[in-house]
JSON list of C-alpha atoms in Angstrom, two decimals:
[
{"chain": "A", "resi": 16, "resn": "UNK", "atom": "CA", "xyz": [46.80, -139.30, 89.24]},
{"chain": "A", "resi": 17, "resn": "UNK", "atom": "CA", "xyz": [45.39, -135.75, 88.92]},
{"chain": "A", "resi": 18, "resn": "UNK", "atom": "CA", "xyz": [46.77, -133.33, 91.50]},
{"chain": "A", "resi": 19, "resn": "UNK", "atom": "CA", "xyz": [43.93, -130.79, 91.39]},
{"chain": "A", "resi": 20, "resn": "UNK", "atom": "CA", "xyz": [40.66, -131.97, 89.95]},
{"chain": "A", "resi": 21, "resn": "UNK", "atom": "CA", "xyz": [37.41, -130.14, 89.27]},
{"chain": "A", "resi": 22, "resn": "UNK", "atom": "CA", "xyz": [33.94, -131.35, 88.44]},
{"chain": "A", "resi": 23, "resn": "UNK", "atom": "CA", "xyz": [32.17, -130.79, 86.22]},
{"chain": "A", "resi": 24, "resn": "UNK", "atom": "CA", "xyz": [34.41, -129.82, 83.33]},
{"chain": "A", "resi": 25, "resn": "UNK", "atom": "CA", "xyz": [31.55, -128.17, 81.45]},
{"chain": "A", "resi": 26, "resn": "UNK", "atom": "CA", "xyz": [28.38, -126.65, 82.83]},
{"chain": "A", "resi": 27, "resn": "UNK", "atom": "CA", "xyz": [25.59, -125.22, 80.69]},
{"chain": "A", "resi": 28, "resn": "UNK", "atom": "CA", "xyz": [22.61, -123.86, 82.54]},
{"chain": "A", "resi": 29, "resn": "UNK", "atom": "CA", "xyz": [19.78, -121.34, 82.44]},
{"chain": "A", "resi": 30, "resn": "UNK", "atom": "CA", "xyz": [19.73, -117.94, 84.10]},
{"chain": "A", "resi": 31, "resn": "UNK", "atom": "CA", "xyz": [18.36, -118.08, 87.61]},
{"chain": "A", "resi": 32, "resn": "UNK", "atom": "CA", "xyz": [19.51, -121.62, 88.34]},
{"chain": "A", "resi": 33, "resn": "UNK", "atom": "CA", "xyz": [21.76, -122.65, 91.22]},
{"chain": "A", "resi": 34, "resn": "UNK", "atom": "CA", "xyz": [24.87, -124.72, 90.52]},
{"chain": "A", "resi": 35, "resn": "UNK", "atom": "CA", "xyz": [27.93, -126.06, 92.31]},
{"chain": "A", "resi": 36, "resn": "UNK", "atom": "CA", "xyz": [31.48, -126.76, 91.21]},
{"chain": "A", "resi": 37, "resn": "UNK", "atom": "CA", "xyz": [33.64, -129.16, 93.19]},
{"chain": "A", "resi": 38, "resn": "UNK", "atom": "CA", "xyz": [37.39, -129.12, 93.64]},
{"chain": "A", "resi": 39, "resn": "UNK", "atom": "CA", "xyz": [39.71, -131.64, 95.24]},
{"chain": "A", "resi": 40, "resn": "UNK", "atom": "CA", "xyz": [43.48, -131.66, 95.63]},
{"chain": "A", "resi": 41, "resn": "UNK", "atom": "CA", "xyz": [45.58, -134.67, 96.58]},
{"chain": "A", "resi": 42, "resn": "UNK", "atom": "CA", "xyz": [48.82, -132.74, 97.12]},
{"chain": "A", "resi": 43, "resn": "UNK", "atom": "CA", "xyz": [48.41, -132.33, 100.85]},
{"chain": "A", "resi": 44, "resn": "UNK", "atom": "CA", "xyz": [48.35, -128.54, 100.48]},
{"chain": "A", "resi": 45, "resn": "UNK", "atom": "CA", "xyz": [46.96, -126.23, 103.14]},
{"chain": "A", "resi": 46, "resn": "UNK", "atom": "CA", "xyz": [45.71, -123.43, 100.89]},
{"chain": "A", "resi": 47, "resn": "UNK", "atom": "CA", "xyz": [43.12, -123.51, 98.11]},
{"chain": "A", "resi": 48, "resn": "UNK", "atom": "CA", "xyz": [41.79, -120.84, 95.75]},
{"chain": "A", "resi": 49, "resn": "UNK", "atom": "CA", "xyz": [39.01, -120.07, 93.31]},
{"chain": "A", "resi": 50, "resn": "UNK", "atom": "CA", "xyz": [39.76, -117.92, 90.27]},
{"chain": "A", "resi": 51, "resn": "UNK", "atom": "CA", "xyz": [37.50, -116.62, 87.53]},
{"chain": "A", "resi": 52, "resn": "UNK", "atom": "CA", "xyz": [38.85, -116.28, 83.98]},
{"chain": "A", "resi": 53, "resn": "UNK", "atom": "CA", "xyz": [36.72, -114.18, 81.67]},
{"chain": "A", "resi": 54, "resn": "UNK", "atom": "CA", "xyz": [36.41, -114.35, 77.91]},
{"chain": "A", "resi": 55, "resn": "UNK", "atom": "CA", "xyz": [39.46, -112.11, 77.49]},
{"chain": "A", "resi": 56, "resn": "UNK", "atom": "CA", "xyz": [41.54, -114.54, 79.54]},
{"chain": "A", "resi": 57, "resn": "UNK", "atom": "CA", "xyz": [41.78, -112.12, 82.47]},
{"chain": "A", "resi": 58, "resn": "UNK", "atom": "CA", "xyz": [42.29, -114.12, 85.66]},
{"chain": "A", "resi": 59, "resn": "UNK", "atom": "CA", "xyz": [41.03, -112.79, 88.97]},
{"chain": "A", "resi": 60, "resn": "UNK", "atom": "CA", "xyz": [41.05, -114.33, 92.40]},
{"chain": "A", "resi": 61, "resn": "UNK", "atom": "CA", "xyz": [37.69, -114.82, 94.07]},
{"chain": "A", "resi": 62, "resn": "UNK", "atom": "CA", "xyz": [38.38, -116.69, 97.31]},
{"chain": "A", "resi": 63, "resn": "UNK", "atom": "CA", "xyz": [41.16, -118.37, 99.21]},
{"chain": "A", "resi": 64, "resn": "UNK", "atom": "CA", "xyz": [41.01, -120.82, 102.10]},
{"chain": "A", "resi": 65, "resn": "UNK", "atom": "CA", "xyz": [43.77, -121.91, 104.42]},
{"chain": "A", "resi": 66, "resn": "UNK", "atom": "CA", "xyz": [43.07, -125.05, 106.42]},
{"chain": "A", "resi": 67, "resn": "UNK", "atom": "CA", "xyz": [39.31, -124.61, 105.93]},
{"chain": "A", "resi": 68, "resn": "UNK", "atom": "CA", "xyz": [39.45, -120.95, 107.03]},
{"chain": "A", "resi": 69, "resn": "UNK", "atom": "CA", "xyz": [38.48, -118.18, 104.60]},
{"chain": "A", "resi": 70, "resn": "UNK", "atom": "CA", "xyz": [41.42, -115.79, 104.19]},
{"chain": "A", "resi": 71, "resn": "UNK", "atom": "CA", "xyz": [40.69, -113.95, 100.94]},
{"chain": "A", "resi": 72, "resn": "UNK", "atom": "CA", "xyz": [37.24, -112.83, 99.90]},
{"chain": "A", "resi": 73, "resn": "UNK", "atom": "CA", "xyz": [37.42, -110.45, 96.97]},
{"chain": "A", "resi": 74, "resn": "UNK", "atom": "CA", "xyz": [34.59, -108.24, 95.86]},
{"chain": "A", "resi": 75, "resn": "UNK", "atom": "CA", "xyz": [32.41, -111.07, 94.66]},
{"chain": "A", "resi": 76, "resn": "UNK", "atom": "CA", "xyz": [28.59, -111.03, 94.68]},
{"chain": "A", "resi": 77, "resn": "UNK", "atom": "CA", "xyz": [27.22, -112.89, 97.67]},
{"chain": "A", "resi": 78, "resn": "UNK", "atom": "CA", "xyz": [25.49, -115.24, 95.23]},
{"chain": "A", "resi": 79, "resn": "UNK", "atom": "CA", "xyz": [28.87, -117.00, 95.23]},
{"chain": "A", "resi": 80, "resn": "UNK", "atom": "CA", "xyz": [29.52, -119.05, 98.35]},
{"chain": "A", "resi": 81, "resn": "UNK", "atom": "CA", "xyz": [32.62, -121.17, 98.84]},
{"chain": "A", "resi": 82, "resn": "UNK", "atom": "CA", "xyz": [32.65, -124.11, 101.21]},
{"chain": "A", "resi": 83, "resn": "UNK", "atom": "CA", "xyz": [35.63, -126.06, 102.44]},
{"chain": "A", "resi": 84, "resn": "UNK", "atom": "CA", "xyz": [34.57, -129.26, 104.23]},
{"chain": "A", "resi": 85, "resn": "UNK", "atom": "CA", "xyz": [38.22, -130.22, 104.74]},
{"chain": "A", "resi": 86, "resn": "UNK", "atom": "CA", "xyz": [41.55, -128.89, 103.56]},
{"chain": "A", "resi": 87, "resn": "UNK", "atom": "CA", "xyz": [41.56, -131.12, 100.48]},
{"chain": "A", "resi": 88, "resn": "UNK", "atom": "CA", "xyz": [38.25, -129.81, 99.15]},
{"chain": "A", "resi": 89, "resn": "UNK", "atom": "CA", "xyz": [36.97, -126.39, 98.17]},
{"chain": "A", "resi": 90, "resn": "UNK", "atom": "CA", "xyz": [33.59, -126.18, 96.51]},
{"chain": "A", "resi": 91, "resn": "UNK", "atom": "CA", "xyz": [31.89, -123.20, 94.92]},
{"chain": "A", "resi": 92, "resn": "UNK", "atom": "CA", "xyz": [28.14, -122.75, 94.98]},
{"chain": "A", "resi": 93, "resn": "UNK", "atom": "CA", "xyz": [26.51, -120.13, 92.80]},
{"chain": "A", "resi": 94, "resn": "UNK", "atom": "CA", "xyz": [22.93, -119.00, 93.36]},
{"chain": "A", "resi": 95, "resn": "UNK", "atom": "CA", "xyz": [20.65, -117.28, 90.84]},
{"chain": "A", "resi": 96, "resn": "UNK", "atom": "CA", "xyz": [23.07, -117.53, 87.94]},
{"chain": "A", "resi": 97, "resn": "UNK", "atom": "CA", "xyz": [23.40, -114.52, 85.63]},
{"chain": "A", "resi": 98, "resn": "UNK", "atom": "CA", "xyz": [24.67, -114.18, 82.07]},
{"chain": "A", "resi": 99, "resn": "UNK", "atom": "CA", "xyz": [27.78, -112.40, 83.36]},
{"chain": "A", "resi": 100, "resn": "UNK", "atom": "CA", "xyz": [28.75, -115.45, 85.38]},
{"chain": "A", "resi": 101, "resn": "UNK", "atom": "CA", "xyz": [29.71, -117.22, 82.17]},
{"chain": "A", "resi": 102, "resn": "UNK", "atom": "CA", "xyz": [33.45, -117.83, 82.45]},
{"chain": "A", "resi": 103, "resn": "UNK", "atom": "CA", "xyz": [36.02, -120.47, 83.20]},
{"chain": "A", "resi": 104, "resn": "UNK", "atom": "CA", "xyz": [36.44, -121.12, 86.92]},
{"chain": "A", "resi": 105, "resn": "UNK", "atom": "CA", "xyz": [39.77, -122.48, 88.13]},
{"chain": "A", "resi": 106, "resn": "UNK", "atom": "CA", "xyz": [40.54, -124.07, 91.42]},
{"chain": "A", "resi": 107, "resn": "UNK", "atom": "CA", "xyz": [44.14, -123.99, 92.63]},
{"chain": "A", "resi": 108, "resn": "UNK", "atom": "CA", "xyz": [46.14, -125.04, 95.66]},
{"chain": "A", "resi": 109, "resn": "UNK", "atom": "CA", "xyz": [49.47, -124.19, 97.24]},
{"chain": "A", "resi": 110, "resn": "UNK", "atom": "CA", "xyz": [51.48, -125.68, 100.05]},
{"chain": "A", "resi": 111, "resn": "UNK", "atom": "CA", "xyz": [51.15, -122.61, 102.23]},
{"chain": "A", "resi": 112, "resn": "UNK", "atom": "CA", "xyz": [49.93, -119.05, 101.81]},
{"chain": "A", "resi": 113, "resn": "UNK", "atom": "CA", "xyz": [53.34, -117.38, 101.68]},
{"chain": "A", "resi": 114, "resn": "UNK", "atom": "CA", "xyz": [53.94, -115.00, 98.82]},
{"chain": "A", "resi": 115, "resn": "UNK", "atom": "CA", "xyz": [56.43, -117.17, 96.96]},
{"chain": "A", "resi": 116, "resn": "UNK", "atom": "CA", "xyz": [54.33, -120.32, 96.84]},
{"chain": "A", "resi": 117, "resn": "UNK", "atom": "CA", "xyz": [53.69, -122.07, 93.54]},
{"chain": "A", "resi": 118, "resn": "UNK", "atom": "CA", "xyz": [50.02, -122.53, 92.80]},
{"chain": "A", "resi": 119, "resn": "UNK", "atom": "CA", "xyz": [48.80, -125.73, 91.17]},
{"chain": "A", "resi": 120, "resn": "UNK", "atom": "CA", "xyz": [45.74, -125.27, 89.00]},
{"chain": "A", "resi": 121, "resn": "UNK", "atom": "CA", "xyz": [42.93, -127.58, 88.11]},
{"chain": "A", "resi": 122, "resn": "UNK", "atom": "CA", "xyz": [41.77, -128.01, 84.49]},
{"chain": "A", "resi": 123, "resn": "UNK", "atom": "CA", "xyz": [38.95, -125.51, 84.87]},
{"chain": "A", "resi": 124, "resn": "UNK", "atom": "CA", "xyz": [35.16, -125.60, 84.74]},
{"chain": "A", "resi": 125, "resn": "UNK", "atom": "CA", "xyz": [33.63, -123.90, 81.73]},
{"chain": "A", "resi": 126, "resn": "UNK", "atom": "CA", "xyz": [30.34, -122.35, 82.80]},
{"chain": "A", "resi": 127, "resn": "UNK", "atom": "CA", "xyz": [27.90, -121.07, 80.22]},
{"chain": "A", "resi": 128, "resn": "UNK", "atom": "CA", "xyz": [24.75, -119.33, 81.40]},
{"chain": "A", "resi": 129, "resn": "UNK", "atom": "CA", "xyz": [22.00, -119.04, 78.80]},
{"chain": "B", "resi": 16, "resn": "UNK", "atom": "CA", "xyz": [48.37, -102.54, 95.77]},
{"chain": "B", "resi": 17, "resn": "UNK", "atom": "CA", "xyz": [50.71, -104.15, 93.31]},
{"chain": "B", "resi": 18, "resn": "UNK", "atom": "CA", "xyz": [49.94, -104.50, 89.63]},
{"chain": "B", "resi": 19, "resn": "UNK", "atom": "CA", "xyz": [51.30, -106.26, 86.57]},
{"chain": "B", "resi": 20, "resn": "UNK", "atom": "CA", "xyz": [51.47, -105.03, 82.99]},
{"chain": "B", "resi": 21, "resn": "UNK", "atom": "CA", "xyz": [52.19, -107.35, 80.11]},
{"chain": "B", "resi": 22, "resn": "UNK", "atom": "CA", "xyz": [53.16, -105.48, 76.97]},
{"chain": "B", "resi": 23, "resn": "UNK", "atom": "CA", "xyz": [51.51, -107.00, 73.94]},
{"chain": "B", "resi": 24, "resn": "UNK", "atom": "CA", "xyz": [48.43, -109.16, 74.12]},
{"chain": "B", "resi": 25, "resn": "UNK", "atom": "CA", "xyz": [49.72, -111.15, 71.14]},
{"chain": "B", "resi": 26, "resn": "UNK", "atom": "CA", "xyz": [53.26, -112.02, 70.10]},
{"chain": "B", "resi": 27, "resn": "UNK", "atom": "CA", "xyz": [54.10, -113.94, 66.95]},
{"chain": "B", "resi": 28, "resn": "UNK", "atom": "CA", "xyz": [57.50, -115.51, 66.26]},
{"chain": "B", "resi": 29, "resn": "UNK", "atom": "CA", "xyz": [58.89, -117.98, 63.77]},
{"chain": "B", "resi": 30, "resn": "UNK", "atom": "CA", "xyz": [59.98, -121.40, 64.88]},
{"chain": "B", "resi": 31, "resn": "UNK", "atom": "CA", "xyz": [63.60, -121.20, 66.01]},
{"chain": "B", "resi": 32, "resn": "UNK", "atom": "CA", "xyz": [63.44, -117.45, 66.71]},
{"chain": "B", "resi": 33, "resn": "UNK", "atom": "CA", "xyz": [63.95, -115.72, 70.03]},
{"chain": "B", "resi": 34, "resn": "UNK", "atom": "CA", "xyz": [60.90, -115.44, 72.28]},
{"chain": "B", "resi": 35, "resn": "UNK", "atom": "CA", "xyz": [60.59, -112.28, 74.39]},
{"chain": "B", "resi": 36, "resn": "UNK", "atom": "CA", "xyz": [57.49, -111.65, 76.48]},
{"chain": "B", "resi": 37, "resn": "UNK", "atom": "CA", "xyz": [57.50, -108.46, 78.47]},
{"chain": "B", "resi": 38, "resn": "UNK", "atom": "CA", "xyz": [56.28, -107.93, 82.02]},
{"chain": "B", "resi": 39, "resn": "UNK", "atom": "CA", "xyz": [56.49, -104.89, 84.26]},
{"chain": "B", "resi": 40, "resn": "UNK", "atom": "CA", "xyz": [55.21, -104.70, 87.79]},
{"chain": "B", "resi": 41, "resn": "UNK", "atom": "CA", "xyz": [54.57, -102.02, 90.34]},
{"chain": "B", "resi": 42, "resn": "UNK", "atom": "CA", "xyz": [55.66, -102.69, 93.88]},
{"chain": "B", "resi": 43, "resn": "UNK", "atom": "CA", "xyz": [56.99, -100.74, 96.80]},
{"chain": "B", "resi": 44, "resn": "UNK", "atom": "CA", "xyz": [58.60, -103.80, 98.34]},
{"chain": "B", "resi": 45, "resn": "UNK", "atom": "CA", "xyz": [60.70, -106.64, 96.92]},
{"chain": "B", "resi": 46, "resn": "UNK", "atom": "CA", "xyz": [58.20, -108.72, 95.01]},
{"chain": "B", "resi": 47, "resn": "UNK", "atom": "CA", "xyz": [57.62, -112.37, 94.39]},
{"chain": "B", "resi": 48, "resn": "UNK", "atom": "CA", "xyz": [57.27, -112.76, 90.61]},
{"chain": "B", "resi": 49, "resn": "UNK", "atom": "CA", "xyz": [55.96, -115.62, 88.51]},
{"chain": "B", "resi": 50, "resn": "UNK", "atom": "CA", "xyz": [55.43, -116.71, 84.94]},
{"chain": "B", "resi": 51, "resn": "UNK", "atom": "CA", "xyz": [52.67, -119.24, 84.30]},
{"chain": "B", "resi": 52, "resn": "UNK", "atom": "CA", "xyz": [51.73, -120.88, 80.99]},
{"chain": "B", "resi": 53, "resn": "UNK", "atom": "CA", "xyz": [48.26, -121.95, 79.92]},
{"chain": "B", "resi": 54, "resn": "UNK", "atom": "CA", "xyz": [47.85, -124.37, 77.04]},
{"chain": "B", "resi": 55, "resn": "UNK", "atom": "CA", "xyz": [44.46, -124.48, 75.28]},
{"chain": "B", "resi": 56, "resn": "UNK", "atom": "CA", "xyz": [41.67, -125.82, 77.46]},
{"chain": "B", "resi": 57, "resn": "UNK", "atom": "CA", "xyz": [43.99, -126.43, 80.39]},
{"chain": "B", "resi": 58, "resn": "UNK", "atom": "CA", "xyz": [44.78, -124.87, 83.73]},
{"chain": "B", "resi": 59, "resn": "UNK", "atom": "CA", "xyz": [47.85, -122.74, 84.38]},
{"chain": "B", "resi": 60, "resn": "UNK", "atom": "CA", "xyz": [51.19, -124.29, 85.24]},
{"chain": "B", "resi": 61, "resn": "UNK", "atom": "CA", "xyz": [54.28, -122.63, 86.64]},
{"chain": "B", "resi": 62, "resn": "UNK", "atom": "CA", "xyz": [57.13, -121.88, 84.23]},
{"chain": "B", "resi": 63, "resn": "UNK", "atom": "CA", "xyz": [59.40, -120.17, 86.74]},
{"chain": "B", "resi": 64, "resn": "UNK", "atom": "CA", "xyz": [59.42, -117.82, 89.69]},
{"chain": "B", "resi": 65, "resn": "UNK", "atom": "CA", "xyz": [61.61, -115.31, 91.47]},
{"chain": "B", "resi": 66, "resn": "UNK", "atom": "CA", "xyz": [61.51, -115.15, 95.24]},
{"chain": "B", "resi": 67, "resn": "UNK", "atom": "CA", "xyz": [65.01, -114.21, 96.45]},
{"chain": "B", "resi": 68, "resn": "UNK", "atom": "CA", "xyz": [68.61, -114.72, 95.39]},
{"chain": "B", "resi": 69, "resn": "UNK", "atom": "CA", "xyz": [69.84, -114.93, 91.81]},
{"chain": "B", "resi": 70, "resn": "UNK", "atom": "CA", "xyz": [68.00, -112.50, 89.56]},
{"chain": "B", "resi": 71, "resn": "UNK", "atom": "CA", "xyz": [68.25, -114.72, 86.47]},
{"chain": "B", "resi": 72, "resn": "UNK", "atom": "CA", "xyz": [65.77, -117.52, 86.94]},
{"chain": "B", "resi": 73, "resn": "UNK", "atom": "CA", "xyz": [65.63, -120.63, 84.80]},
{"chain": "B", "resi": 74, "resn": "UNK", "atom": "CA", "xyz": [62.41, -122.51, 84.30]},
{"chain": "B", "resi": 75, "resn": "UNK", "atom": "CA", "xyz": [60.98, -125.44, 82.44]},
{"chain": "B", "resi": 76, "resn": "UNK", "atom": "CA", "xyz": [61.05, -125.95, 78.67]},
{"chain": "B", "resi": 77, "resn": "UNK", "atom": "CA", "xyz": [64.12, -123.73, 78.20]},
{"chain": "B", "resi": 78, "resn": "UNK", "atom": "CA", "xyz": [62.50, -120.51, 79.44]},
{"chain": "B", "resi": 79, "resn": "UNK", "atom": "CA", "xyz": [64.22, -118.01, 81.67]},
{"chain": "B", "resi": 80, "resn": "UNK", "atom": "CA", "xyz": [63.45, -114.60, 83.12]},
{"chain": "B", "resi": 81, "resn": "UNK", "atom": "CA", "xyz": [65.50, -111.86, 84.70]},
{"chain": "B", "resi": 82, "resn": "UNK", "atom": "CA", "xyz": [64.35, -109.76, 87.63]},
{"chain": "B", "resi": 83, "resn": "UNK", "atom": "CA", "xyz": [65.50, -106.17, 87.10]},
{"chain": "B", "resi": 84, "resn": "UNK", "atom": "CA", "xyz": [64.63, -104.07, 90.10]},
{"chain": "B", "resi": 85, "resn": "UNK", "atom": "CA", "xyz": [65.75, -100.80, 88.52]},
{"chain": "B", "resi": 86, "resn": "UNK", "atom": "CA", "xyz": [63.42, -101.37, 85.59]},
{"chain": "B", "resi": 87, "resn": "UNK", "atom": "CA", "xyz": [60.67, -103.09, 87.61]},
{"chain": "B", "resi": 88, "resn": "UNK", "atom": "CA", "xyz": [60.67, -105.76, 84.94]},
{"chain": "B", "resi": 89, "resn": "UNK", "atom": "CA", "xyz": [60.56, -109.55, 84.75]},
{"chain": "B", "resi": 90, "resn": "UNK", "atom": "CA", "xyz": [60.71, -110.34, 81.03]},
{"chain": "B", "resi": 91, "resn": "UNK", "atom": "CA", "xyz": [60.47, -113.94, 79.85]},
{"chain": "B", "resi": 92, "resn": "UNK", "atom": "CA", "xyz": [62.79, -115.25, 77.16]},
{"chain": "B", "resi": 93, "resn": "UNK", "atom": "CA", "xyz": [63.57, -118.42, 75.27]},
{"chain": "B", "resi": 94, "resn": "UNK", "atom": "CA", "xyz": [66.41, -118.54, 72.73]},
{"chain": "B", "resi": 95, "resn": "UNK", "atom": "CA", "xyz": [64.63, -120.71, 70.18]},
{"chain": "B", "resi": 96, "resn": "UNK", "atom": "CA", "xyz": [60.86, -121.06, 69.86]},
{"chain": "B", "resi": 97, "resn": "UNK", "atom": "CA", "xyz": [59.25, -124.40, 69.27]},
{"chain": "B", "resi": 98, "resn": "UNK", "atom": "CA", "xyz": [55.77, -125.02, 67.90]},
{"chain": "B", "resi": 99, "resn": "UNK", "atom": "CA", "xyz": [54.79, -126.53, 71.23]},
{"chain": "B", "resi": 100, "resn": "UNK", "atom": "CA", "xyz": [55.44, -123.17, 72.94]},
{"chain": "B", "resi": 101, "resn": "UNK", "atom": "CA", "xyz": [52.27, -121.74, 71.44]},
{"chain": "B", "resi": 102, "resn": "UNK", "atom": "CA", "xyz": [50.13, -120.88, 74.47]},
{"chain": "B", "resi": 103, "resn": "UNK", "atom": "CA", "xyz": [48.96, -118.07, 76.73]},
{"chain": "B", "resi": 104, "resn": "UNK", "atom": "CA", "xyz": [51.57, -116.73, 79.15]},
{"chain": "B", "resi": 105, "resn": "UNK", "atom": "CA", "xyz": [50.76, -114.94, 82.37]},
{"chain": "B", "resi": 106, "resn": "UNK", "atom": "CA", "xyz": [53.08, -112.84, 84.48]},
{"chain": "B", "resi": 107, "resn": "UNK", "atom": "CA", "xyz": [52.07, -112.55, 88.13]},
{"chain": "B", "resi": 108, "resn": "UNK", "atom": "CA", "xyz": [53.14, -110.80, 91.32]},
{"chain": "B", "resi": 109, "resn": "UNK", "atom": "CA", "xyz": [52.27, -111.55, 94.92]},
{"chain": "B", "resi": 110, "resn": "UNK", "atom": "CA", "xyz": [50.52, -108.74, 96.74]},
{"chain": "B", "resi": 111, "resn": "UNK", "atom": "CA", "xyz": [50.81, -108.71, 100.50]},
{"chain": "B", "resi": 112, "resn": "UNK", "atom": "CA", "xyz": [47.70, -108.63, 102.61]},
{"chain": "B", "resi": 113, "resn": "UNK", "atom": "CA", "xyz": [47.12, -108.66, 106.31]},
{"chain": "B", "resi": 114, "resn": "UNK", "atom": "CA", "xyz": [47.84, -112.23, 107.25]},
{"chain": "B", "resi": 115, "resn": "UNK", "atom": "CA", "xyz": [49.04, -113.38, 103.85]},
{"chain": "B", "resi": 116, "resn": "UNK", "atom": "CA", "xyz": [49.43, -112.76, 100.14]},
{"chain": "B", "resi": 117, "resn": "UNK", "atom": "CA", "xyz": [47.31, -112.86, 97.01]},
{"chain": "B", "resi": 118, "resn": "UNK", "atom": "CA", "xyz": [48.54, -113.30, 93.46]},
{"chain": "B", "resi": 119, "resn": "UNK", "atom": "CA", "xyz": [47.82, -110.61, 90.89]},
{"chain": "B", "resi": 120, "resn": "UNK", "atom": "CA", "xyz": [47.93, -111.82, 87.30]},
{"chain": "B", "resi": 121, "resn": "UNK", "atom": "CA", "xyz": [48.69, -109.79, 84.21]},
{"chain": "B", "resi": 122, "resn": "UNK", "atom": "CA", "xyz": [46.26, -109.79, 81.30]},
{"chain": "B", "resi": 123, "resn": "UNK", "atom": "CA", "xyz": [48.23, -112.48, 79.49]},
{"chain": "B", "resi": 124, "resn": "UNK", "atom": "CA", "xyz": [50.19, -112.65, 76.24]},
{"chain": "B", "resi": 125, "resn": "UNK", "atom": "CA", "xyz": [49.22, -115.10, 73.56]},
{"chain": "B", "resi": 126, "resn": "UNK", "atom": "CA", "xyz": [52.30, -116.55, 71.84]},
{"chain": "B", "resi": 127, "resn": "UNK", "atom": "CA", "xyz": [51.93, -117.73, 68.26]},
{"chain": "B", "resi": 128, "resn": "UNK", "atom": "CA", "xyz": [54.73, -119.78, 66.67]},
{"chain": "B", "resi": 129, "resn": "UNK", "atom": "CA", "xyz": [54.89, -119.90, 62.87]},
{"chain": "B", "resi": 130, "resn": "UNK", "atom": "CA", "xyz": [56.41, -122.82, 61.03]}
]
């Protein structure tokens, strides 16, 4: 039973399109995250939600919009996709948002923008 | 803001040899420190973490790390490498924000294990 799942696993699309990535966790955690990993493996946080409330919003283009319908789900919608959006996007969750919390990562969504 | 530096983007060891992956952090307050491992085409998983207490932390798969405040380091070691240890390793530190924390990851170190 997968703890943090993401769909789709792969996403290939054209520039200018709009796409969504879905994330679900069945761990009962309160906090969820979106990370972007670029081609050099550098991992950077994009957003974090705690109990459906946005608590971290890094300097991310407003073409990216997260949505948390409930605390078990955190989706990422991307408008007007650009070549530079190509990356692996990871969803993660943690029990709380304290500094020492372990984060549990999903398997990633590999986005390729052509 | 805190930051993490991993020395060496690639480390190659022979099977059975000592593994040493280096991590230094910058922090003005006692940090929370983590090592995560990423196997090919997978998400990250926690190897070990330091929050408080004993400075030598043991993790999964025989890995351990020592928090050295005087050196601002949190190096990861394993006495004997196994082929299955080949992966990307990320050191991370929690950065405090108003109302919470965010995790800052290092650039990663790719570990190669030679037969």
